[in-house]
CSV table of C-alpha atoms and ligand atoms in Angstrom, one decimal:
chain,number,residue,atom,x,y,z
P,1463,MET,CA,355.2,-78.4,25.2
P,1464,THR,CA,357.7,-77.1,22.7
P,1465,ASN,CA,361.1,-78.0,21.6
P,1466,SER,CA,364.0,-76.0,23.1
P,1467,ALA,CA,364.8,-72.9,21.0
P,1468,GLN,CA,368.6,-73.6,21.1
P,1469,TYR,CA,368.1,-77.2,20.0
P,1470,ASP,CA,367.5,-76.9,16.2
P,1471,ILE,CA,365.2,-79.8,15.9
P,1472,ALA,CA,364.0,-78.8,12.4
P,1473,SER,CA,367.5,-78.8,11.1
P,1474,ILE,CA,368.3,-82.1,12.8
P,1475,ARG,CA,365.3,-83.7,11.2
P,1476,ASN,CA,366.2,-82.3,7.8
P,1477,ASP,CA,369.3,-84.3,7.9
P,1478,PHE,CA,367.4,-87.6,8.2
P,1479,PRO,CA,365.9,-88.2,4.8
P,1480,ILE,CA,363.7,-91.0,6.1
P,1481,LEU,CA,361.9,-88.9,8.5
P,1482,GLY,CA,360.1,-87.3,5.4
P,1483,ARG,CA,358.4,-90.7,4.7
P,1484,GLN,CA,354.7,-91.2,4.9
P,1485,ILE,CA,353.3,-94.5,6.3
P,1486,TRP,CA,349.8,-95.4,5.4
P,1487,ASN,CA,349.5,-91.7,4.3
P,1488,LYS,CA,350.5,-90.4,7.6
P,1489,PRO,CA,353.7,-88.8,8.6
P,1490,LEU,CA,356.2,-91.2,10.0
P,1491,VAL,CA,356.6,-91.1,13.8
P,1492,TYR,CA,359.7,-93.2,14.4
P,1493,LEU,CA,359.9,-94.4,18.0
P,1494,ASP,CA,361.8,-97.7,17.5
P,1495,ASN,CA,365.2,-96.1,18.1
P,1496,GLY,CA,366.1,-98.6,20.8
P,1497,ALA,CA,366.1,-101.2,18.1
P,1498,SER,CA,367.9,-99.2,15.5
P,1499,THR,CA,368.2,-95.6,14.9
P,1500,GLN,CA,367.8,-93.8,11.3
P,1501,HIS,CA,370.7,-92.3,9.5
P,1502,PRO,CA,371.6,-88.7,8.8
P,1503,LYS,CA,372.7,-87.8,5.3
P,1504,GLN,CA,376.1,-87.2,6.6
P,1505,VAL,CA,376.4,-91.0,7.3
P,1506,ILE,CA,374.9,-91.9,4.2
P,1507,GLU,CA,377.1,-89.6,2.2
P,1508,ALA,CA,380.2,-90.8,3.9
P,1509,VAL,CA,379.5,-94.5,2.9
P,1510,LYS,CA,378.6,-93.3,-0.6
P,1511,ASP,CA,381.7,-91.4,-1.0
P,1512,LEU,CA,383.8,-94.3,0.2
P,1513,TYR,CA,382.3,-96.5,-2.3
P,1514,GLU,CA,382.3,-94.0,-5.2
P,1515,ASN,CA,385.7,-92.5,-4.6
P,1516,HIS,CA,388.0,-94.4,-2.2
P,1517,TYR,CA,386.9,-98.0,-1.8
P,1518,SER,CA,389.4,-101.0,-1.7
P,1519,ASN,CA,390.5,-103.5,0.9
P,1520,VAL,CA,392.2,-102.1,3.9
P,1521,HIS,CA,395.7,-102.9,5.3
P,1522,ARG,CA,396.9,-104.9,2.5
P,1523,GLY,CA,397.6,-102.8,-0.6
P,1524,VAL,CA,400.3,-100.4,-1.4
P,1525,HIS,CA,398.1,-98.8,-4.1
P,1526,THR,CA,396.3,-95.3,-3.6
P,1527,LEU,CA,392.9,-96.7,-3.2
P,1528,SER,CA,393.8,-99.2,-0.6
P,1529,GLN,CA,395.7,-96.4,1.3
P,1530,GLU,CA,392.7,-94.1,1.1
P,1531,SER,CA,390.3,-96.8,2.4
P,1532,THR,CA,392.8,-97.7,5.2
P,1533,ASN,CA,393.1,-94.1,6.3
P,1534,LEU,CA,389.4,-93.7,6.4
P,1535,TYR,CA,389.0,-97.0,8.4
P,1536,ASP,CA,391.9,-96.0,10.8
P,1537,ASP,CA,390.4,-92.4,11.2
P,1538,ALA,CA,387.2,-94.0,12.4
P,1539,ARG,CA,389.1,-95.9,15.1
P,1540,VAL,CA,390.6,-92.5,16.3
P,1541,LYS,CA,387.1,-91.1,16.4
P,1542,VAL,CA,385.7,-94.0,18.5
P,1543,ARG,CA,388.6,-93.5,20.9
P,1544,GLY,CA,387.9,-89.9,21.4
P,1545,PHE,CA,384.1,-90.7,21.6
P,1546,ILE,CA,384.4,-93.0,24.6
P,1547,HIS,CA,387.7,-91.5,26.1
P,1548,ALA,CA,389.7,-94.6,25.7
P,1549,ALA,CA,393.4,-94.2,26.6
P,1550,CYS,CA,394.6,-95.4,23.3
P,1551,VAL,CA,393.5,-96.4,19.8
P,1552,HIS,CA,394.4,-100.0,19.9
P,1553,GLU,CA,391.9,-100.5,22.9
P,1554,VAL,CA,389.1,-100.1,20.3
P,1555,ILE,CA,388.3,-103.3,18.5
P,1556,PHE,CA,385.8,-103.3,15.6
P,1557,THR,CA,383.3,-106.0,15.9
P,1558,ARG,CA,379.9,-106.8,14.2
P,1559,GLY,CA,378.1,-105.3,17.2
P,1560,THR,CA,377.4,-105.5,20.8
P,1561,THR,CA,376.5,-109.1,20.6
P,1562,GLU,CA,379.9,-110.1,19.0
P,1563,SER,CA,381.8,-107.8,21.4
P,1564,ILE,CA,380.3,-109.8,24.5
P,1565,ASN,CA,380.9,-113.1,22.8
P,1566,LEU,CA,384.5,-112.0,22.2
P,1567,VAL,CA,385.0,-111.3,25.8
P,1568,ALA,CA,383.1,-114.5,26.8
P,1569,GLN,CA,385.3,-116.8,24.6
P,1570,SER,CA,388.6,-115.0,24.7
P,1571,TYR,CA,388.8,-113.6,28.2
P,1572,ALA,CA,386.5,-115.7,30.3
P,1573,ARG,CA,386.7,-119.3,28.9
P,1574,PRO,CA,390.4,-119.8,29.3
P,1575,LEU,CA,390.1,-118.5,32.9
P,1576,LEU,CA,387.0,-120.2,34.2
P,1577,LYS,CA,386.9,-123.3,36.0
P,1578,GLU,CA,384.3,-125.3,37.7
P,1579,GLY,CA,382.5,-123.7,40.5
P,1580,ASP,CA,383.6,-120.0,39.2
P,1581,GLU,CA,380.9,-117.5,38.9
P,1582,ILE,CA,380.0,-114.9,36.3
P,1583,LEU,CA,377.6,-112.2,37.7
P,1584,ILE,CA,374.9,-110.4,35.5
P,1585,THR,CA,371.6,-108.9,36.2
P,1586,HIS,CA,367.9,-109.7,35.7
P,1587,MET,CA,367.6,-106.8,33.2
P,1588,GLU,CA,370.1,-108.0,30.7
P,1589,HIS,CA,369.5,-108.3,26.9
P,1590,HIS,CA,369.8,-111.9,25.6
P,1591,SER,CA,373.1,-111.0,24.2
P,1592,ASN,CA,374.5,-110.5,27.7
P,1593,ILE,CA,373.0,-113.6,29.0
P,1594,VAL,CA,373.6,-116.5,26.4
P,1595,PRO,CA,377.2,-116.0,25.8
P,1596,TRP,CA,377.7,-116.3,29.5
P,1597,GLN,CA,375.5,-119.5,29.6
P,1598,ILE,CA,377.6,-120.9,26.7
P,1599,VAL,CA,380.8,-120.3,28.5
P,1600,CYS,CA,379.4,-121.7,31.8
P,1601,GLU,CA,378.3,-124.9,29.8
P,1602,GLN,CA,382.0,-125.0,28.3
P,1603,THR,CA,383.6,-124.6,31.7
P,1604,GLY,CA,381.3,-125.8,34.5
P,1605,ALA,CA,381.2,-122.1,35.8
P,1606,LYS,CA,377.9,-120.8,37.2
P,1607,LEU,CA,375.8,-117.9,36.1
P,1608,LYS,CA,374.5,-115.6,39.0
P,1609,VAL,CA,371.9,-113.0,38.5
P,1610,VAL,CA,371.4,-109.7,40.5
P,1611,PRO,CA,367.5,-109.3,41.0
P,1612,ILE,CA,365.6,-106.1,40.2
P,1613,ASN,CA,362.9,-104.3,42.2
P,1614,ASP,CA,359.4,-103.5,41.0
P,1615,ALA,CA,360.5,-100.2,39.6
P,1616,GLY,CA,363.1,-102.0,37.4
P,1617,GLU,CA,366.1,-100.8,39.5
P,1618,LEU,CA,369.0,-103.1,40.4
P,1619,GLU,CA,368.8,-104.5,44.0
P,1620,LEU,CA,372.3,-103.1,44.8
P,1621,GLY,CA,372.5,-104.9,48.2
P,1622,HIS,CA,372.0,-108.1,46.5
P,1623,PHE,CA,374.6,-107.3,44.1
P,1624,LEU,CA,377.2,-106.8,46.8
P,1625,GLU,CA,376.1,-109.9,48.5
P,1626,LEU,CA,376.5,-111.9,45.3
P,1627,LEU,CA,380.0,-110.6,44.7
P,1628,ASN,CA,382.5,-113.1,46.3
P,1629,GLU,CA,385.8,-114.7,45.6
P,1630,LYS,CA,384.4,-117.1,43.0
P,1631,THR,CA,383.2,-114.2,40.9
P,1632,LYS,CA,385.4,-113.9,37.9
P,1633,LEU,CA,383.5,-111.3,35.9
P,1634,VAL,CA,380.7,-108.8,36.3
P,1635,SER,CA,378.7,-108.0,33.1
P,1636,VAL,CA,376.2,-105.4,33.5
P,1637,VAL,CA,373.9,-103.4,31.1
P,1638,HIS,CA,374.5,-99.7,31.3
P,1639,VAL,CA,370.9,-98.8,30.1
P,1640,SER,CA,368.3,-101.5,29.9
P,1641,ASN,CA,366.6,-101.7,26.5
P,1642,ALA,CA,363.5,-103.1,28.0
P,1643,LEU,CA,362.9,-100.9,31.0
P,1644,GLY,CA,365.0,-97.8,30.3
P,1645,THR,CA,366.8,-98.2,33.6
P,1646,VAL,CA,370.2,-96.3,33.8
P,1647,ASN,CA,372.4,-98.5,36.1
P,1648,PRO,CA,375.0,-97.0,38.5
P,1649,VAL,CA,377.9,-98.6,36.6
P,1650,LYS,CA,380.5,-96.6,38.3
P,1651,GLU,CA,379.3,-97.7,41.7
P,1652,ILE,CA,379.1,-101.3,40.4
P,1653,ILE,CA,382.6,-101.2,38.9
P,1654,ASP,CA,384.1,-99.7,42.0
P,1655,ALA,CA,382.7,-102.5,44.1
P,1656,ALA,CA,383.8,-105.2,41.8
P,1657,HIS,CA,387.3,-103.6,41.6
P,1658,GLY,CA,387.5,-103.6,45.4
P,1659,MET,CA,387.6,-107.4,45.0
P,1660,ASP,CA,389.7,-107.4,41.9
P,1661,ILE,CA,386.8,-108.5,39.6
P,1662,PRO,CA,386.8,-107.0,36.1
P,1663,VAL,CA,383.4,-105.5,34.7
P,1664,LEU,CA,382.2,-105.6,31.3
P,1665,VAL,CA,379.5,-102.9,30.4
P,1666,ASP,CA,377.0,-103.5,27.8
P,1667,GLY,CA,376.6,-99.9,26.5
P,1668,ALA,CA,374.3,-100.6,23.5
P,1669,GLN,CA,371.6,-98.3,24.8
P,1670,ALA,CA,373.9,-95.8,26.7
P,1671,VAL,CA,376.3,-94.7,24.1
P,1672,PRO,CA,373.8,-92.9,21.9
P,1673,HIS,CA,372.2,-91.1,24.8
P,1674,MET,CA,374.7,-89.8,27.2
P,1675,PRO,CA,378.4,-89.1,27.3
P,1676,VAL,CA,380.6,-92.1,28.4
P,1677,ASP,CA,384.0,-92.1,29.5
P,1678,VAL,CA,385.5,-95.6,29.8
P,1679,GLN,CA,388.4,-94.3,31.9
P,1680,ALA,CA,386.5,-92.3,34.3
P,1681,LEU,CA,384.1,-95.3,34.7
P,1682,ASP,CA,387.3,-97.6,34.9
P,1683,ALA,CA,385.4,-100.1,32.8
P,1684,ASP,CA,387.4,-103.1,31.9
P,1685,PHE,CA,385.3,-103.8,28.8
P,1686,TYR,CA,382.7,-101.7,27.1
P,1687,ALA,CA,380.5,-102.8,24.1
P,1688,PHE,CA,378.3,-101.0,21.8
P,1689,SER,CA,376.8,-101.0,18.2
P,1690,GLY,CA,376.9,-98.6,15.3
P,1691,HIS,CA,373.3,-99.0,14.3
P,1692,LYS,CA,372.0,-97.7,17.5
P,1693,ILE,CA,374.0,-94.6,17.3
P,1694,TYR,CA,372.8,-93.5,13.8
P,1695,GLY,CA,375.6,-95.6,12.1
P,1696,PRO,CA,375.4,-98.6,9.8
P,1697,THR,CA,374.4,-102.2,10.9
P,1698,GLY,CA,377.0,-104.9,11.1
P,1699,VAL,CA,379.5,-102.8,13.0
P,1700,GLY,CA,380.3,-102.3,16.6
P,1701,VAL,CA,383.0,-101.8,19.2
P,1702,LEU,CA,384.6,-103.5,22.0
P,1703,TYR,CA,386.7,-101.5,24.1
P,1704,GLY,CA,389.1,-103.1,26.4
P,1705,LYS,CA,391.9,-102.2,28.6
P,1706,GLU,CA,395.2,-102.8,27.0
P,1707,LYS,CA,396.5,-105.0,29.6
P,1708,LEU,CA,393.6,-107.4,29.5
P,1709,LEU,CA,393.3,-107.4,25.8
P,1710,LYS,CA,397.1,-108.1,25.3
P,1711,ALA,CA,396.8,-111.1,27.7
P,1712,MET,CA,393.7,-112.6,25.7
P,1713,PRO,CA,394.2,-115.2,22.9
P,1714,PRO,CA,392.5,-114.2,19.5
P,1715,TYR,CA,388.9,-114.8,19.2
P,1716,GLN,CA,389.0,-115.9,15.6
P,1717,GLY,CA,391.8,-116.9,13.3
P,1718,GLY,CA,392.4,-115.7,9.7
P,1719,GLY,CA,393.9,-112.8,7.6
P,1720,ASP,CA,394.8,-109.5,9.2
P,1721,MET,CA,395.2,-111.0,12.8
P,1722,ILE,CA,398.7,-112.4,12.1
P,1723,LEU,CA,402.1,-111.2,11.8
P,1724,SER,CA,403.4,-114.5,10.2
P,1725,VAL,CA,401.9,-117.9,9.5
P,1726,SER,CA,403.7,-121.1,8.8
P,1727,PHE,CA,402.5,-124.7,9.4
P,1728,GLU,CA,404.8,-124.9,12.3
P,1729,GLY,CA,402.9,-122.0,14.0
P,1730,THR,CA,401.6,-118.6,13.7
P,1731,THR,CA,402.7,-115.2,15.3
P,1732,TYR,CA,399.6,-113.0,16.1
P,1733,ASN,CA,399.3,-109.5,15.2
P,1734,GLN,CA,399.3,-106.7,17.7
P,1735,LEU,CA,396.3,-104.8,19.1
P,1736,PRO,CA,393.8,-104.3,17.9
P,1737,TYR,CA,394.3,-106.4,14.8
P,1738,LYS,CA,394.8,-109.5,16.8
P,1739,PHE,CA,390.9,-109.4,17.2
P,1740,GLU,CA,390.1,-108.4,13.7
P,1741,ALA,CA,390.2,-111.5,11.6
P,1742,GLY,CA,389.4,-111.3,7.9
P,1743,THR,CA,388.2,-108.3,5.9
P,1744,PRO,CA,386.4,-106.0,8.2
P,1745,ASN,CA,383.2,-104.2,7.6
P,1746,ILE,CA,385.0,-101.2,6.0
P,1747,ALA,CA,382.0,-99.2,4.9
P,1748,GLY,CA,380.3,-99.8,8.3
P,1749,VAL,CA,383.3,-98.5,10.2
P,1750,VAL,CA,383.5,-95.5,8.0
P,1751,GLY,CA,379.9,-94.8,8.4
P,1752,LEU,CA,380.2,-95.2,12.2
P,1753,GLY,CA,383.0,-92.6,12.2
P,1754,ALA,CA,380.7,-90.3,10.4
P,1755,ALA,CA,377.8,-91.1,12.9
P,1756,LEU,CA,380.0,-90.1,15.7
P,1757,ASP,CA,381.1,-86.8,14.1
P,1758,TYR,CA,377.5,-86.2,13.6
P,1759,VAL,CA,376.5,-86.8,17.3
P,1760,ASN,CA,379.5,-84.7,18.3
P,1761,LYS,CA,378.3,-81.8,16.4
P,1762,ILE,CA,374.9,-81.9,17.9
P,1763,GLY,CA,376.5,-82.5,21.3
P,1764,LEU,CA,375.7,-85.5,23.6
P,1765,GLY,CA,374.7,-83.2,26.4
P,1766,ALA,CA,372.1,-81.5,24.3
P,1767,ILE,CA,370.8,-84.8,22.9
P,1768,ALA,CA,370.5,-86.2,26.6
P,1769,ALA,CA,368.6,-82.9,27.7
P,1770,HIS,CA,366.2,-83.1,24.7
P,1771,GLU,CA,365.4,-86.9,25.2
P,1772,HIS,CA,365.0,-86.4,28.9
P,1773,GLY,CA,362.3,-83.6,28.2
P,1774,LEU,CA,360.7,-86.1,25.7
P,1775,LEU,CA,360.6,-88.9,28.4
P,1776,MET,CA,359.2,-86.6,30.9
P,1777,TYR,CA,356.5,-85.4,28.6
P,1778,ALA,CA,355.6,-88.7,27.3
P,1779,THR,CA,355.5,-90.4,30.8
P,1780,SER,CA,353.0,-87.7,31.9
P,1781,LYS,CA,350.9,-88.1,28.7
P,1782,LEU,CA,350.9,-91.9,29.0
P,1783,GLN,CA,350.1,-92.0,32.6
P,1784,GLU,CA,346.9,-90.0,31.9
P,1785,ILE,CA,345.6,-92.8,29.7
P,1786,ASP,CA,343.2,-95.3,31.4
P,1787,GLY,CA,344.2,-99.0,31.3
P,1788,LEU,CA,348.0,-98.3,30.4
P,1789,ARG,CA,350.6,-99.6,32.7
P,1790,ILE,CA,354.3,-98.4,32.4
P,1791,ILE,CA,356.8,-101.2,32.9
P,1792,GLY,CA,359.9,-99.8,34.3
P,1793,GLU,CA,359.8,-96.7,36.5
P,1794,ALA,CA,363.3,-96.4,37.6
P,1795,GLU,CA,364.4,-93.1,39.1
P,1796,GLN,CA,367.1,-92.9,36.7
P,1797,LYS,CA,365.8,-93.6,33.2
P,1798,ALA,CA,366.8,-93.1,29.7
P,1799,GLY,CA,364.4,-92.0,26.8
P,1800,LEU,CA,362.2,-95.1,26.5
P,1801,ILE,CA,358.9,-96.2,27.7
P,1802,SER,CA,357.7,-99.9,27.9
P,1803,PHE,CA,354.1,-100.2,28.3
P,1804,VAL,CA,351.1,-102.7,28.2
P,1805,LEU,CA,347.4,-102.0,27.8
P,1806,ASP,CA,344.8,-104.0,29.8
P,1807,ALA,CA,342.8,-104.8,26.8
P,1808,VAL,CA,345.2,-105.0,23.9
P,1809,HIS,CA,348.1,-107.4,23.3
P,1810,PRO,CA,351.4,-105.6,22.5
P,1811,HIS,CA,351.5,-106.9,19.1
P,1812,ASP,CA,348.1,-105.5,18.3
P,1813,ILE,CA,349.1,-102.3,19.9
P,1814,GLY,CA,352.1,-102.3,17.3
P,1815,THR,CA,350.0,-103.0,14.4
P,1816,MET,CA,347.4,-100.4,15.3
P,1817,LEU,CA,350.0,-97.7,16.0
P,1818,ASP,CA,351.6,-98.5,12.6
P,1819,ALA,CA,348.3,-97.7,10.9
P,1820,GLU,CA,348.7,-94.2,12.4
P,1821,GLY,CA,352.3,-93.9,11.1
P,1822,VAL,CA,353.8,-94.6,14.4
P,1823,ALA,CA,356.5,-97.1,14.6
P,1824,VAL,CA,357.1,-98.8,18.1
P,1825,ARG,CA,358.5,-102.1,19.0
P,1826,ALA,CA,356.2,-105.0,20.3
P,1827,GLY,CA,357.6,-107.9,21.8
P,1828,HIS,CA,360.0,-109.2,24.6
P,1829,HIS,CA,362.7,-107.0,23.4
P,1830,CYS,CA,365.4,-109.8,23.7
P,1831,ALA,CA,364.9,-109.7,27.3
P,1832,GLN,CA,362.6,-112.5,28.3
P,1833,PRO,CA,363.6,-112.5,32.0
P,1834,VAL,CA,362.4,-109.0,32.2
P,1835,MET,CA,359.0,-110.0,30.8
P,1836,GLU,CA,358.8,-112.9,33.2
P,1837,ARG,CA,359.7,-110.7,36.1
P,1838,TYR,CA,356.8,-108.4,35.4
P,1839,GLY,CA,354.4,-111.2,34.5
P,1840,VAL,CA,353.8,-110.0,31.0
P,1841,PRO,CA,354.4,-111.9,27.6
P,1842,ALA,CA,355.6,-108.8,25.9
P,1843,THR,CA,355.5,-104.9,26.0
P,1844,ALA,CA,355.1,-102.2,23.4
P,1845,ARG,CA,358.1,-99.9,23.6
P,1846,ALA,CA,358.5,-96.2,22.5
P,1847,SER,CA,362.1,-95.3,22.4
P,1848,PHE,CA,363.4,-91.8,21.5
P,1849,ALA,CA,366.3,-90.4,19.6
P,1850,MET,CA,367.6,-86.9,19.0
P,1851,TYR,CA,365.2,-86.2,16.2
P,1852,ASN,CA,361.9,-87.0,18.0
P,1853,THR,CA,359.5,-84.1,18.9
P,1854,TYR,CA,356.9,-83.4,21.6
P,1855,GLN,CA,354.2,-83.3,18.8
P,1856,GLU,CA,355.2,-86.8,17.9
P,1857,ILE,CA,354.5,-87.8,21.6
P,1858,ASP,CA,351.1,-86.2,21.1
P,1859,VAL,CA,350.6,-88.3,18.1
P,1860,LEU,CA,351.7,-91.5,19.9
P,1861,ALA,CA,349.4,-90.7,22.7
P,1862,GLU,CA,346.3,-90.1,20.5
P,1863,ALA,CA,347.0,-93.2,18.5
P,1864,ILE,CA,347.1,-95.4,21.9
P,1865,LYS,CA,343.7,-94.0,22.9
P,1866,LYS,CA,342.3,-94.8,19.5
P,1867,THR,CA,343.6,-98.3,19.8
P,1868,ILE,CA,342.0,-98.6,23.3
P,1869,ASN,CA,338.7,-97.5,21.9
P,1870,MET,CA,338.9,-99.8,18.9
P,1871,PHE,CA,339.3,-102.8,21.3
P,1872,LYS,CA,336.7,-101.8,23.6
D,557,LIG,N1,372.4,-105.0,24.6
D,557,LIG,C1,371.4,-104.2,24.6
D,557,LIG,C2,371.0,-103.5,25.8
D,557,LIG,C3,370.6,-104.0,23.5
D,557,LIG,O1,369.5,-103.1,23.5
D,557,LIG,C4,371.1,-104.8,22.2
D,557,LIG,C5,370.1,-104.5,21.2
D,557,LIG,O2,369.0,-104.3,21.2
D,557,LIG,C6,372.1,-105.5,22.4
D,557,LIG,C7,372.8,-105.6,23.5
D,557,LIG,C8,372.5,-106.3,21.2
D,557,LIG,O3,372.9,-105.4,20.0
D,557,LIG,P1,373.3,-105.9,18.6
D,557,LIG,O4,372.0,-106.8,18.1
D,557,LIG,O5,373.5,-104.7,17.8
D,557,LIG,O6,374.4,-106.8,18.8
């Protein structure tokens, strides 16, 4: 297989300095993108330029640097709005990442609303960050957590989902793309069904936004969460999109500077959206870097990225299926570019170590989705996850490294 002629993979790779690295004297093959992607020089430069030329705290100073920083910070919010097609910029809240975005909704939207016997509906394929915040809020309120099962292929049992939706359900929270299985969930169908019963839906888009165009208005998602570091941006920054009407009615998540209009000991008036949810000095460089990352993704085009990654997925699936003793976990019909697998004779952690010796970075573990591991009766899997810069040649290296691992353990 070759890479498509229109998709200039060489020039894309050239933008990512780290891809030139050698690991154990072998060229790096970075297939751990589901955990975190690498950064193009455009993102690194944007952060460097901020610190070298424009940096100060935002929203507080009248001096030039503070205004320049504020403009760069606010510009990034405009970019996020466009990227996910939110109706307005103040529906975009900057957080530390998907995890914080979900915790914000759990504590600020769900907690005041929930009472004993109410239900939150999630699925069996959630990342821990879309399980534990709901368990905490259920403990706090007496609500119950209900779980939609998945089938052997790793797809949601939609019939069960519809059966579990009822008048006690106060929120559905569902992952768009599973980080452990690669399954792309039919979130539009899920949202439509929930809305049919006036139930709002949060979508965990951590693994979707980097790999496919997302339009929160077309989906009619009530909340949508994602992380900067999985879309070629910095760590420590993420987004919570929320519909204005819901966000306006929610109390602040944290108290502090920036989220207030006025403070006295008698009482405090909260700031307007989005600042009401951004207490304290934000991750200014992270936000600016995220803006640059979205510019970069837009330049390449999410359609082209999705097509390229789909090609890689098809090629890798057929290559890995040819390997005796390898079992792919997660064979949904709608799948994003990642493959979880186990080997008969080798523990996933040993696979990870052996592949590293060949320069191949994969993740080995439970991927913060222990219920998925339990569902398939495995303690862990090895996971190869693809990004815009991966090549067909790298898949060949992966397949050869797996075969070598199997031979070593024979
Ligand atoms: N949801 C999914 C599907 C993920 O894959 C991840 C991270 O792996 C998260 C949530 C949590 O993201 P973060 O650690 O950036 O908050």
